Amino acid sequence: MVTLILAIYVGLILLHAVNMGLDCLKHKDDLGHGNWIVSGIIGFITDFLDTLGIGSFAPTTMLLDFTKQLSHDRLLPGTLNVGHGIPVLVEAFIFTTVVDVSPVTLFALVGSATIGAFIGSRFVTGLPEKKVQLWMGWALIVTAVLMFARQQGWIDILGADNTATALTGIKLVIGVVINFFLGALMTIGVGLYAPCMAMVYMLGLSPLVAFPVMMGSCAGLMPIASLNFVKTGDYARKVSLAITAGGIIGVIIAAKFVTGLDLNVLTYIIIVVIIYTGVTYIRKSMKPAAA
């Protein structure tokens, strides 16, 4: 089953590369606004952060705006999806290869998130985005506090020594259901990475297991979303190509860093990421909606 999952990732990488490559060849004389080096560095930094579980869209948006790489803001959604599509697939491929995780668990969790994004989205898009962000933010912070308390040995409700690589029975069902909703919530701007990290830890799995699960959950969505952006030309070609190139390098370096960490150190890094994400959600929920 792992071979099948890896084959799917390779197929999506090829699909994305051919789709973007043919479009860029068609417009090779006018790839648009942007600087190769600056955009490449942005890709390296943001996909390095993405591999750590922090996410790439928010920092990319900030850096693209700061460096004025886009000629029009309307190109941002397409540039994010097209530019980061292959790096995220590389993340998923690497972590699926090097992290010991049950194929059934991985397939079930990744599949449920993907289905949630496509099917469940019709139900969550009507939810008030600000309230979802607020409650998700506080839920993540509470989870991070519990994880920290567990690491300090203050409580035992989260189990001892998270080293499991598989979910079975009711835990697998719970994981599938939660990841389904996390996949659906992605469609209203609630990122999957931090909640997925928290879920994996709460269910007793090794912290490393979160990485192939969360990367795989997103990897199948971005290339598909990119098809339409490329078709309509609503993305910055030069910037996206540079982000892809720099991003792949960032992913490879960051993956070696993550997989070489002591699990206790990795858990504390995850706690920091979850707190950061929780605070970010709460701040977003307090901002007035765009007119």
PDB file of C-alpha atoms in Angstrom:
ATOM      1  CA  MET A   1       0.000   0.000   0.000  1.00  0.00           C
ATOM      2  CA  VAL A   2       2.914   2.351   0.704  1.00  0.00           C
ATOM      3  CA  THR A   3       4.148   1.697  -2.829  1.00  0.00           C
ATOM      4  CA  LEU A   4       0.737   2.702  -4.152  1.00  0.00           C
ATOM      5  CA  ILE A   5       0.777   5.920  -2.124  1.00  0.00           C
ATOM      6  CA  LEU A   6       4.276   6.777  -3.346  1.00  0.00           C
ATOM      7  CA  ALA A   7       3.241   6.019  -6.929  1.00  0.00           C
ATOM      8  CA  ILE A   8       0.317   8.427  -6.557  1.00  0.00           C
ATOM      9  CA  TYR A   9       2.673  11.142  -5.308  1.00  0.00           C
ATOM     10  CA  VAL A  10       5.028  10.575  -8.247  1.00  0.00           C
ATOM     11  CA  GLY A  11       2.093  10.686 -10.646  1.00  0.00           C
ATOM     12  CA  LEU A  12       0.894  13.969  -9.171  1.00  0.00           C
ATOM     13  CA  ILE A  13       4.407  15.425  -9.364  1.00  0.00           C
ATOM     14  CA  LEU A  14       4.584  14.507 -13.052  1.00  0.00           C
ATOM     15  CA  LEU A  15       1.087  15.868 -13.683  1.00  0.00           C
ATOM     16  CA  HIS A  16       1.943  19.142 -11.998  1.00  0.00           C
ATOM     17  CA  ALA A  17       5.348  19.443 -13.677  1.00  0.00           C
ATOM     18  CA  VAL A  18       3.971  18.750 -17.153  1.00  0.00           C
ATOM     19  CA  ASN A  19       1.007  21.068 -16.650  1.00  0.00           C
ATOM     20  CA  MET A  20       3.124  23.970 -15.414  1.00  0.00           C
ATOM     21  CA  GLY A  21       6.036  23.210 -17.742  1.00  0.00           C
ATOM     22  CA  LEU A  22       3.977  23.224 -20.922  1.00  0.00           C
ATOM     23  CA  ASP A  23       2.319  26.487 -19.942  1.00  0.00           C
ATOM     24  CA  CYS A  24       5.652  28.144 -19.165  1.00  0.00           C
ATOM     25  CA  LEU A  25       7.151  26.903 -22.439  1.00  0.00           C
ATOM     26  CA  LYS A  26       4.175  28.360 -24.252  1.00  0.00           C
ATOM     27  CA  HIS A  27       4.896  31.730 -22.620  1.00  0.00           C
ATOM     28  CA  LYS A  28       8.697  31.419 -22.448  1.00  0.00           C
ATOM     29  CA  ASP A  29       9.177  34.850 -23.982  1.00  0.00           C
ATOM     30  CA  ASP A  30       7.045  36.488 -21.314  1.00  0.00           C
ATOM     31  CA  LEU A  31       7.084  34.692 -17.967  1.00  0.00           C
ATOM     32  CA  GLY A  32       5.860  37.796 -16.229  1.00  0.00           C
ATOM     33  CA  HIS A  33       6.931  39.968 -13.330  1.00  0.00           C
ATOM     34  CA  GLY A  34       9.318  38.879 -10.582  1.00  0.00           C
ATOM     35  CA  ASN A  35      12.961  38.146  -9.832  1.00  0.00           C
ATOM     36  CA  TRP A  36      14.346  34.617 -10.159  1.00  0.00           C
ATOM     37  CA  ILE A  37      16.731  34.842  -7.202  1.00  0.00           C
ATOM     38  CA  VAL A  38      14.384  36.635  -4.807  1.00  0.00           C
ATOM     39  CA  SER A  39      11.482  34.299  -5.561  1.00  0.00           C
ATOM     40  CA  GLY A  40      13.761  31.274  -5.315  1.00  0.00           C
ATOM     41  CA  ILE A  41      14.946  32.353  -1.869  1.00  0.00           C
ATOM     42  CA  ILE A  42      11.322  32.875  -0.834  1.00  0.00           C
ATOM     43  CA  GLY A  43      10.546  29.335  -1.974  1.00  0.00           C
ATOM     44  CA  PHE A  44      13.510  27.938  -0.044  1.00  0.00           C
ATOM     45  CA  ILE A  45      12.585  29.720   3.189  1.00  0.00           C
ATOM     46  CA  THR A  46       8.852  29.076   3.092  1.00  0.00           C
ATOM     47  CA  ASP A  47       9.029  25.415   2.106  1.00  0.00           C
ATOM     48  CA  PHE A  48      11.705  24.857   4.737  1.00  0.00           C
ATOM     49  CA  LEU A  49       9.191  26.238   7.238  1.00  0.00           C
ATOM     50  CA  ASP A  50       6.432  24.171   5.653  1.00  0.00           C
ATOM     51  CA  THR A  51       8.436  20.999   6.191  1.00  0.00           C
ATOM     52  CA  LEU A  52       8.676  21.880   9.882  1.00  0.00           C
ATOM     53  CA  GLY A  53       4.877  22.081   9.973  1.00  0.00           C
ATOM     54  CA  ILE A  54       4.615  25.865  10.140  1.00  0.00           C
ATOM     55  CA  GLY A  55       3.041  26.173   6.709  1.00  0.00           C
ATOM     56  CA  SER A  56       4.102  28.023   3.579  1.00  0.00           C
ATOM     57  CA  PHE A  57       1.152  30.118   2.419  1.00  0.00           C
ATOM     58  CA  ALA A  58       1.224  32.804   5.123  1.00  0.00           C
ATOM     59  CA  PRO A  59       4.994  33.467   5.027  1.00  0.00           C
ATOM     60  CA  THR A  60       4.981  33.352   1.224  1.00  0.00           C
ATOM     61  CA  THR A  61       2.178  35.891   1.082  1.00  0.00           C
ATOM     62  CA  MET A  62       4.085  38.179   3.436  1.00  0.00           C
ATOM     63  CA  LEU A  63       7.406  37.853   1.584  1.00  0.00           C
ATOM     64  CA  LEU A  64       5.897  38.252  -1.884  1.00  0.00           C
ATOM     65  CA  ASP A  65       4.194  41.429  -0.739  1.00  0.00           C
ATOM     66  CA  PHE A  66       7.325  42.746   0.983  1.00  0.00           C
ATOM     67  CA  THR A  67       9.521  42.126  -2.078  1.00  0.00           C
ATOM     68  CA  LYS A  68       6.860  43.206  -4.595  1.00  0.00           C
ATOM     69  CA  GLN A  69       7.193  40.054  -6.679  1.00  0.00           C
ATOM     70  CA  LEU A  70       3.631  40.034  -8.005  1.00  0.00           C
ATOM     71  CA  SER A  71       2.269  42.474 -10.547  1.00  0.00           C
ATOM     72  CA  HIS A  72      -1.318  41.907  -9.351  1.00  0.00           C
ATOM     73  CA  ASP A  73      -2.700  40.563  -6.065  1.00  0.00           C
ATOM     74  CA  ARG A  74      -5.207  38.464  -8.000  1.00  0.00           C
ATOM     75  CA  LEU A  75      -2.285  36.209  -8.991  1.00  0.00           C
ATOM     76  CA  LEU A  76      -1.552  35.299  -5.359  1.00  0.00           C
ATOM     77  CA  PRO A  77      -3.852  32.254  -4.884  1.00  0.00           C
ATOM     78  CA  GLY A  78      -2.655  30.646  -8.093  1.00  0.00           C
ATOM     79  CA  THR A  79       0.991  31.408  -7.370  1.00  0.00           C
ATOM     80  CA  LEU A  80       0.739  29.844  -3.908  1.00  0.00           C
ATOM     81  CA  ASN A  81      -0.841  26.643  -5.202  1.00  0.00           C
ATOM     82  CA  VAL A  82       1.239  26.295  -8.357  1.00  0.00           C
ATOM     83  CA  GLY A  83       4.541  27.339  -6.783  1.00  0.00           C
ATOM     84  CA  HIS A  84       4.271  25.136  -3.701  1.00  0.00           C
ATOM     85  CA  GLY A  85       2.549  22.170  -5.363  1.00  0.00           C
ATOM     86  CA  ILE A  86       5.652  20.120  -6.184  1.00  0.00           C
ATOM     87  CA  PRO A  87       7.567  20.949  -2.959  1.00  0.00           C
ATOM     88  CA  VAL A  88       4.618  19.718  -0.872  1.00  0.00           C
ATOM     89  CA  LEU A  89       4.473  16.513  -2.909  1.00  0.00           C
ATOM     90  CA  VAL A  90       8.212  16.057  -2.353  1.00  0.00           C
ATOM     91  CA  GLU A  91       7.611  16.530   1.381  1.00  0.00           C
ATOM     92  CA  ALA A  92       4.921  13.860   1.339  1.00  0.00           C
ATOM     93  CA  PHE A  93       7.111  11.468  -0.665  1.00  0.00           C
ATOM     94  CA  ILE A  94      10.159  11.898   1.590  1.00  0.00           C
ATOM     95  CA  PHE A  95       8.306  11.531   4.882  1.00  0.00           C
ATOM     96  CA  THR A  96       6.301   8.556   3.635  1.00  0.00           C
ATOM     97  CA  THR A  97       9.590   6.914   2.681  1.00  0.00           C
ATOM     98  CA  VAL A  98      11.623   7.613   5.822  1.00  0.00           C
ATOM     99  CA  VAL A  99       9.023   7.657   8.620  1.00  0.00           C
ATOM    100  CA  ASP A 100       7.814   4.355  10.029  1.00  0.00           C
ATOM    101  CA  VAL A 101       4.023   4.496   9.856  1.00  0.00           C
ATOM    102  CA  SER A 102       1.372   1.875   9.258  1.00  0.00           C
ATOM    103  CA  PRO A 103       0.258   1.943   5.604  1.00  0.00           C
ATOM    104  CA  VAL A 104      -3.359   1.419   6.647  1.00  0.00           C
ATOM    105  CA  THR A 105      -3.205   4.310   9.110  1.00  0.00           C
ATOM    106  CA  LEU A 106      -1.528   6.592   6.584  1.00  0.00           C
ATOM    107  CA  PHE A 107      -3.900   5.722   3.752  1.00  0.00           C
ATOM    108  CA  ALA A 108      -6.969   6.093   5.985  1.00  0.00           C
ATOM    109  CA  LEU A 109      -5.968   9.468   7.431  1.00  0.00           C
ATOM    110  CA  VAL A 110      -4.740  10.967   4.159  1.00  0.00           C
ATOM    111  CA  GLY A 111      -7.772   9.634   2.316  1.00  0.00           C
ATOM    112  CA  SER A 112     -10.226  11.001   4.867  1.00  0.00           C
ATOM    113  CA  ALA A 113      -8.700  14.494   4.713  1.00  0.00           C
ATOM    114  CA  THR A 114      -8.790  14.487   0.921  1.00  0.00           C
ATOM    115  CA  ILE A 115     -12.406  13.345   0.867  1.00  0.00           C
ATOM    116  CA  GLY A 116     -13.220  15.920   3.523  1.00  0.00           C
ATOM    117  CA  ALA A 117     -11.778  18.707   1.398  1.00  0.00           C
ATOM    118  CA  PHE A 118     -13.782  17.708  -1.660  1.00  0.00           C
ATOM    119  CA  ILE A 119     -17.053  16.483  -0.176  1.00  0.00           C
ATOM    120  CA  GLY A 120     -17.241  17.954   3.300  1.00  0.00           C
ATOM    121  CA  SER A 121     -16.427  21.444   2.089  1.00  0.00           C
ATOM    122  CA  ARG A 122     -19.994  21.981   0.943  1.00  0.00           C
ATOM    123  CA  PHE A 123     -21.070  21.822   4.574  1.00  0.00           C
ATOM    124  CA  VAL A 124     -18.337  23.896   6.229  1.00  0.00           C
ATOM    125  CA  THR A 125     -18.184  26.759   3.752  1.00  0.00           C
ATOM    126  CA  GLY A 126     -21.360  28.082   5.331  1.00  0.00           C
ATOM    127  CA  LEU A 127     -19.807  28.205   8.790  1.00  0.00           C
ATOM    128  CA  PRO A 128     -18.751  31.598  10.181  1.00  0.00           C
ATOM    129  CA  GLU A 129     -15.032  31.692   9.380  1.00  0.00           C
ATOM    130  CA  LYS A 130     -14.128  34.025  12.246  1.00  0.00           C
ATOM    131  CA  LYS A 131     -15.774  31.832  14.878  1.00  0.00           C
ATOM    132  CA  VAL A 132     -14.144  28.698  13.499  1.00  0.00           C
ATOM    133  CA  GLN A 133     -10.741  30.397  13.605  1.00  0.00           C
ATOM    134  CA  LEU A 134     -11.330  31.625  17.167  1.00  0.00           C
ATOM    135  CA  TRP A 135     -12.368  28.251  18.567  1.00  0.00           C
ATOM    136  CA  MET A 136      -9.708  26.389  16.615  1.00  0.00           C
ATOM    137  CA  GLY A 137      -7.101  28.821  17.930  1.00  0.00           C
ATOM    138  CA  TRP A 138      -8.052  28.279  21.557  1.00  0.00           C
ATOM    139  CA  ALA A 139      -8.360  24.521  21.028  1.00  0.00           C
ATOM    140  CA  LEU A 140      -4.816  24.408  19.669  1.00  0.00           C
ATOM    141  CA  ILE A 141      -3.424  26.434  22.564  1.00  0.00           C
ATOM    142  CA  VAL A 142      -5.143  24.192  25.128  1.00  0.00           C
ATOM    143  CA  THR A 143      -3.815  21.145  23.291  1.00  0.00           C
ATOM    144  CA  ALA A 144      -0.296  22.577  23.306  1.00  0.00           C
ATOM    145  CA  VAL A 145      -0.525  23.198  27.058  1.00  0.00           C
ATOM    146  CA  LEU A 146      -1.631  19.593  27.618  1.00  0.00           C
ATOM    147  CA  MET A 147       1.195  18.328  25.424  1.00  0.00           C
ATOM    148  CA  PHE A 148       3.702  20.396  27.389  1.00  0.00           C
ATOM    149  CA  ALA A 149       2.288  19.101  30.673  1.00  0.00           C
ATOM    150  CA  ARG A 150       2.596  15.549  29.366  1.00  0.00           C
ATOM    151  CA  GLN A 151       6.208  16.154  28.356  1.00  0.00           C
ATOM    152  CA  GLN A 152       6.945  17.412  31.863  1.00  0.00           C
ATOM    153  CA  GLY A 153       5.333  14.323  33.376  1.00  0.00           C
ATOM    154  CA  TRP A 154       2.627  16.330  35.125  1.00  0.00           C
ATOM    155  CA  ILE A 155      -0.277  14.359  33.666  1.00  0.00           C
ATOM    156  CA  ASP A 156      -0.738  10.902  32.224  1.00  0.00           C
ATOM    157  CA  ILE A 157      -4.035  11.335  30.374  1.00  0.00           C
ATOM    158  CA  LEU A 158      -2.223  11.516  27.041  1.00  0.00           C
ATOM    159  CA  GLY A 159      -0.553   8.170  27.560  1.00  0.00           C
ATOM    160  CA  ALA A 160       3.117   7.427  28.006  1.00  0.00           C
ATOM    161  CA  ASP A 161       5.940   7.505  25.504  1.00  0.00           C
ATOM    162  CA  ASN A 162       4.302   8.308  22.195  1.00  0.00           C
ATOM    163  CA  THR A 163       6.030   5.760  19.979  1.00  0.00           C
ATOM    164  CA  ALA A 164       3.117   4.057  18.205  1.00  0.00           C
ATOM    165  CA  THR A 165       3.172   4.006  14.416  1.00  0.00           C
ATOM    166  CA  ALA A 166      -0.325   2.654  13.818  1.00  0.00           C
ATOM    167  CA  LEU A 167      -3.900   3.303  14.853  1.00  0.00           C
ATOM    168  CA  THR A 168      -6.394   0.488  15.286  1.00  0.00           C
ATOM    169  CA  GLY A 169      -9.982   0.103  16.369  1.00  0.00           C
ATOM    170  CA  ILE A 170     -11.728   3.121  17.832  1.00  0.00           C
ATOM    171  CA  LYS A 171      -8.587   5.274  17.668  1.00  0.00           C
ATOM    172  CA  LEU A 172      -8.378   4.752  13.914  1.00  0.00           C
ATOM    173  CA  VAL A 173     -12.047   5.660  13.547  1.00  0.00           C
ATOM    174  CA  ILE A 174     -11.543   8.806  15.638  1.00  0.00           C
ATOM    175  CA  GLY A 175      -8.505   9.775  13.572  1.00  0.00           C
ATOM    176  CA  VAL A 176     -10.359   9.287  10.286  1.00  0.00           C
ATOM    177  CA  VAL A 177     -13.330  11.354  11.446  1.00  0.00           C
ATOM    178  CA  ILE A 178     -11.179  14.191  12.802  1.00  0.00           C
ATOM    179  CA  ASN A 179      -8.987  14.332   9.701  1.00  0.00           C
ATOM    180  CA  PHE A 180     -12.094  14.368   7.507  1.00  0.00           C
ATOM    181  CA  PHE A 181     -13.267  17.529   9.240  1.00  0.00           C
ATOM    182  CA  LEU A 182      -9.784  19.035   9.202  1.00  0.00           C
ATOM    183  CA  GLY A 183      -9.710  18.488   5.453  1.00  0.00           C
ATOM    184  CA  ALA A 184     -13.076  20.181   5.120  1.00  0.00           C
ATOM    185  CA  LEU A 185     -12.022  23.112   7.306  1.00  0.00           C
ATOM    186  CA  MET A 186      -9.079  23.772   4.992  1.00  0.00           C
ATOM    187  CA  THR A 187     -11.579  25.192   2.508  1.00  0.00           C
ATOM    188  CA  ILE A 188     -12.390  28.092   4.831  1.00  0.00           C
ATOM    189  CA  GLY A 189      -8.813  28.939   5.683  1.00  0.00           C
ATOM    190  CA  VAL A 190      -8.129  26.724   8.699  1.00  0.00           C
ATOM    191  CA  GLY A 191      -4.784  25.045   8.062  1.00  0.00           C
ATOM    192  CA  LEU A 192      -4.458  21.314   8.625  1.00  0.00           C
ATOM    193  CA  TYR A 193      -0.861  21.039   9.840  1.00  0.00           C
ATOM    194  CA  ALA A 194      -1.062  22.110  13.491  1.00  0.00           C
ATOM    195  CA  PRO A 195      -4.422  20.435  14.261  1.00  0.00           C
ATOM    196  CA  CYS A 196      -3.135  17.256  12.619  1.00  0.00           C
ATOM    197  CA  MET A 197       0.010  17.363  14.766  1.00  0.00           C
ATOM    198  CA  ALA A 198      -2.131  17.731  17.871  1.00  0.00           C
ATOM    199  CA  MET A 199      -4.467  14.909  16.830  1.00  0.00           C
ATOM    200  CA  VAL A 200      -1.598  12.519  16.127  1.00  0.00           C
ATOM    201  CA  TYR A 201      -0.079  13.213  19.531  1.00  0.00           C
ATOM    202  CA  MET A 202      -3.401  12.903  21.372  1.00  0.00           C
ATOM    203  CA  LEU A 203      -4.026   9.513  19.776  1.00  0.00           C
ATOM    204  CA  GLY A 204      -0.690   8.249  21.068  1.00  0.00           C
ATOM    205  CA  LEU A 205       1.251   8.151  17.823  1.00  0.00           C
ATOM    206  CA  SER A 206       4.889   9.119  17.465  1.00  0.00           C
ATOM    207  CA  PRO A 207       5.247  12.850  16.708  1.00  0.00           C
ATOM    208  CA  LEU A 208       7.058  11.965  13.479  1.00  0.00           C
ATOM    209  CA  VAL A 209       3.946  10.217  12.161  1.00  0.00           C
ATOM    210  CA  ALA A 210       2.259  13.609  11.868  1.00  0.00           C
ATOM    211  CA  PHE A 211       4.560  14.593   9.018  1.00  0.00           C
ATOM    212  CA  PRO A 212       3.643  12.018   6.337  1.00  0.00           C
ATOM    213  CA  VAL A 213      -0.004  12.324   7.390  1.00  0.00           C
ATOM    214  CA  MET A 214      -0.272  16.110   7.197  1.00  0.00           C
ATOM    215  CA  MET A 215       1.930  16.437   4.105  1.00  0.00           C
ATOM    216  CA  GLY A 216       0.014  13.687   2.338  1.00  0.00           C
ATOM    217  CA  SER A 217      -3.310  15.237   3.309  1.00  0.00           C
ATOM    218  CA  CYS A 218      -2.374  18.447   1.500  1.00  0.00           C
ATOM    219  CA  ALA A 219      -0.282  16.970  -1.305  1.00  0.00           C
ATOM    220  CA  GLY A 220      -3.231  15.582  -3.211  1.00  0.00           C
ATOM    221  CA  LEU A 221      -5.158  18.837  -3.164  1.00  0.00           C
ATOM    222  CA  MET A 222      -2.746  21.477  -4.444  1.00  0.00           C
ATOM    223  CA  PRO A 223      -1.848  19.945  -7.840  1.00  0.00           C
ATOM    224  CA  ILE A 224      -5.525  19.455  -8.624  1.00  0.00           C
ATOM    225  CA  ALA A 225      -6.332  23.023  -7.594  1.00  0.00           C
ATOM    226  CA  SER A 226      -3.410  24.213  -9.712  1.00  0.00           C
ATOM    227  CA  LEU A 227      -4.837  22.765 -12.923  1.00  0.00           C
ATOM    228  CA  ASN A 228      -7.404  25.521 -13.241  1.00  0.00           C
ATOM    229  CA  PHE A 229      -4.986  28.287 -12.242  1.00  0.00           C
ATOM    230  CA  VAL A 230      -2.586  27.193 -14.972  1.00  0.00           C
ATOM    231  CA  LYS A 231      -5.396  26.820 -17.482  1.00  0.00           C
ATOM    232  CA  THR A 232      -6.623  30.367 -16.881  1.00  0.00           C
ATOM    233  CA  GLY A 233      -3.131  31.823 -16.480  1.00  0.00           C
ATOM    234  CA  ASP A 234      -4.015  33.272 -13.086  1.00  0.00           C
ATOM    235  CA  TYR A 235      -0.588  32.776 -11.549  1.00  0.00           C
ATOM    236  CA  ALA A 236       2.841  34.390 -11.781  1.00  0.00           C
ATOM    237  CA  ARG A 237       4.841  32.034 -13.992  1.00  0.00           C
ATOM    238  CA  LYS A 238       8.376  33.190 -13.215  1.00  0.00           C
ATOM    239  CA  VAL A 239       7.690  33.509  -9.490  1.00  0.00           C
ATOM    240  CA  SER A 240       6.032  30.085  -9.335  1.00  0.00           C
ATOM    241  CA  LEU A 241       8.906  28.387 -11.160  1.00  0.00           C
ATOM    242  CA  ALA A 242      11.460  30.000  -8.852  1.00  0.00           C
ATOM    243  CA  ILE A 243       9.450  29.123  -5.729  1.00  0.00           C
ATOM    244  CA  THR A 244       9.239  25.523  -6.913  1.00  0.00           C
ATOM    245  CA  ALA A 245      12.993  25.261  -7.495  1.00  0.00           C
ATOM    246  CA  GLY A 246      13.957  26.919  -4.224  1.00  0.00           C
ATOM    247  CA  GLY A 247      11.220  25.099  -2.362  1.00  0.00           C
ATOM    248  CA  ILE A 248      12.410  21.637  -3.359  1.00  0.00           C
ATOM    249  CA  ILE A 249      15.877  22.412  -1.992  1.00  0.00           C
ATOM    250  CA  GLY A 250      14.370  23.788   1.219  1.00  0.00           C
ATOM    251  CA  VAL A 251      12.240  20.672   1.659  1.00  0.00           C
ATOM    252  CA  ILE A 252      15.161  18.263   1.253  1.00  0.00           C
ATOM    253  CA  ILE A 253      17.308  20.129   3.785  1.00  0.00           C
ATOM    254  CA  ALA A 254      14.468  20.554   6.288  1.00  0.00           C
ATOM    255  CA  ALA A 255      13.419  16.899   6.012  1.00  0.00           C
ATOM    256  CA  LYS A 256      16.927  15.784   6.979  1.00  0.00           C
ATOM    257  CA  PHE A 257      16.768  18.188   9.919  1.00  0.00           C
ATOM    258  CA  VAL A 258      13.375  16.939  11.148  1.00  0.00           C
ATOM    259  CA  THR A 259      14.056  13.219  10.787  1.00  0.00           C
ATOM    260  CA  GLY A 260      17.381  13.576  12.591  1.00  0.00           C
ATOM    261  CA  LEU A 261      15.871  15.213  15.664  1.00  0.00           C
ATOM    262  CA  ASP A 262      15.384  13.520  19.005  1.00  0.00           C
ATOM    263  CA  LEU A 263      11.656  12.853  19.457  1.00  0.00           C
ATOM    264  CA  ASN A 264      11.505  14.894  22.667  1.00  0.00           C
ATOM    265  CA  VAL A 265      13.057  17.874  20.904  1.00  0.00           C
ATOM    266  CA  LEU A 266      10.690  17.377  17.970  1.00  0.00           C
ATOM    267  CA  THR A 267       7.717  17.321  20.332  1.00  0.00           C
ATOM    268  CA  TYR A 268       8.719  20.666  21.837  1.00  0.00           C
ATOM    269  CA  ILE A 269       9.114  22.141  18.347  1.00  0.00           C
ATOM    270  CA  ILE A 270       5.629  20.875  17.498  1.00  0.00           C
ATOM    271  CA  ILE A 271       4.266  22.467  20.683  1.00  0.00           C
ATOM    272  CA  VAL A 272       5.753  25.821  19.637  1.00  0.00           C
ATOM    273  CA  VAL A 273       4.291  25.469  16.135  1.00  0.00           C
ATOM    274  CA  ILE A 274       0.856  24.643  17.549  1.00  0.00           C
ATOM    275  CA  ILE A 275       0.917  27.640  19.911  1.00  0.00           C
ATOM    276  CA  TYR A 276       2.057  29.925  17.087  1.00  0.00           C
ATOM    277  CA  THR A 277      -0.735  28.646  14.848  1.00  0.00           C
ATOM    278  CA  GLY A 278      -3.313  28.976  17.620  1.00  0.00           C
ATOM    279  CA  VAL A 279      -2.354  32.584  18.306  1.00  0.00           C
ATOM    280  CA  THR A 280      -2.426  33.289  14.564  1.00  0.00           C
ATOM    281  CA  TYR A 281      -5.969  31.931  14.283  1.00  0.00           C
ATOM    282  CA  ILE A 282      -7.152  33.983  17.247  1.00  0.00           C
ATOM    283  CA  ARG A 283      -5.626  37.141  15.764  1.00  0.00           C
ATOM    284  CA  LYS A 284      -7.264  36.400  12.402  1.00  0.00           C
ATOM    285  CA  SER A 285     -10.629  35.944  14.089  1.00  0.00           C
ATOM    286  CA  MET A 286     -10.368  39.412  15.607  1.00  0.00           C
ATOM    287  CA  LYS A 287      -9.629  41.192  12.352  1.00  0.00           C
ATOM    288  CA  PRO A 288     -12.599  42.753  10.567  1.00  0.00           C
ATOM    289  CA  ALA A 289     -13.710  40.921   7.460  1.00  0.00           C
ATOM    290  CA  ALA A 290     -12.495  42.359   4.183  1.00  0.00           C
ATOM    291  CA  ALA A 291     -15.044  44.536   2.476  1.00  0.00           C
TER     292      ALA A 291
END
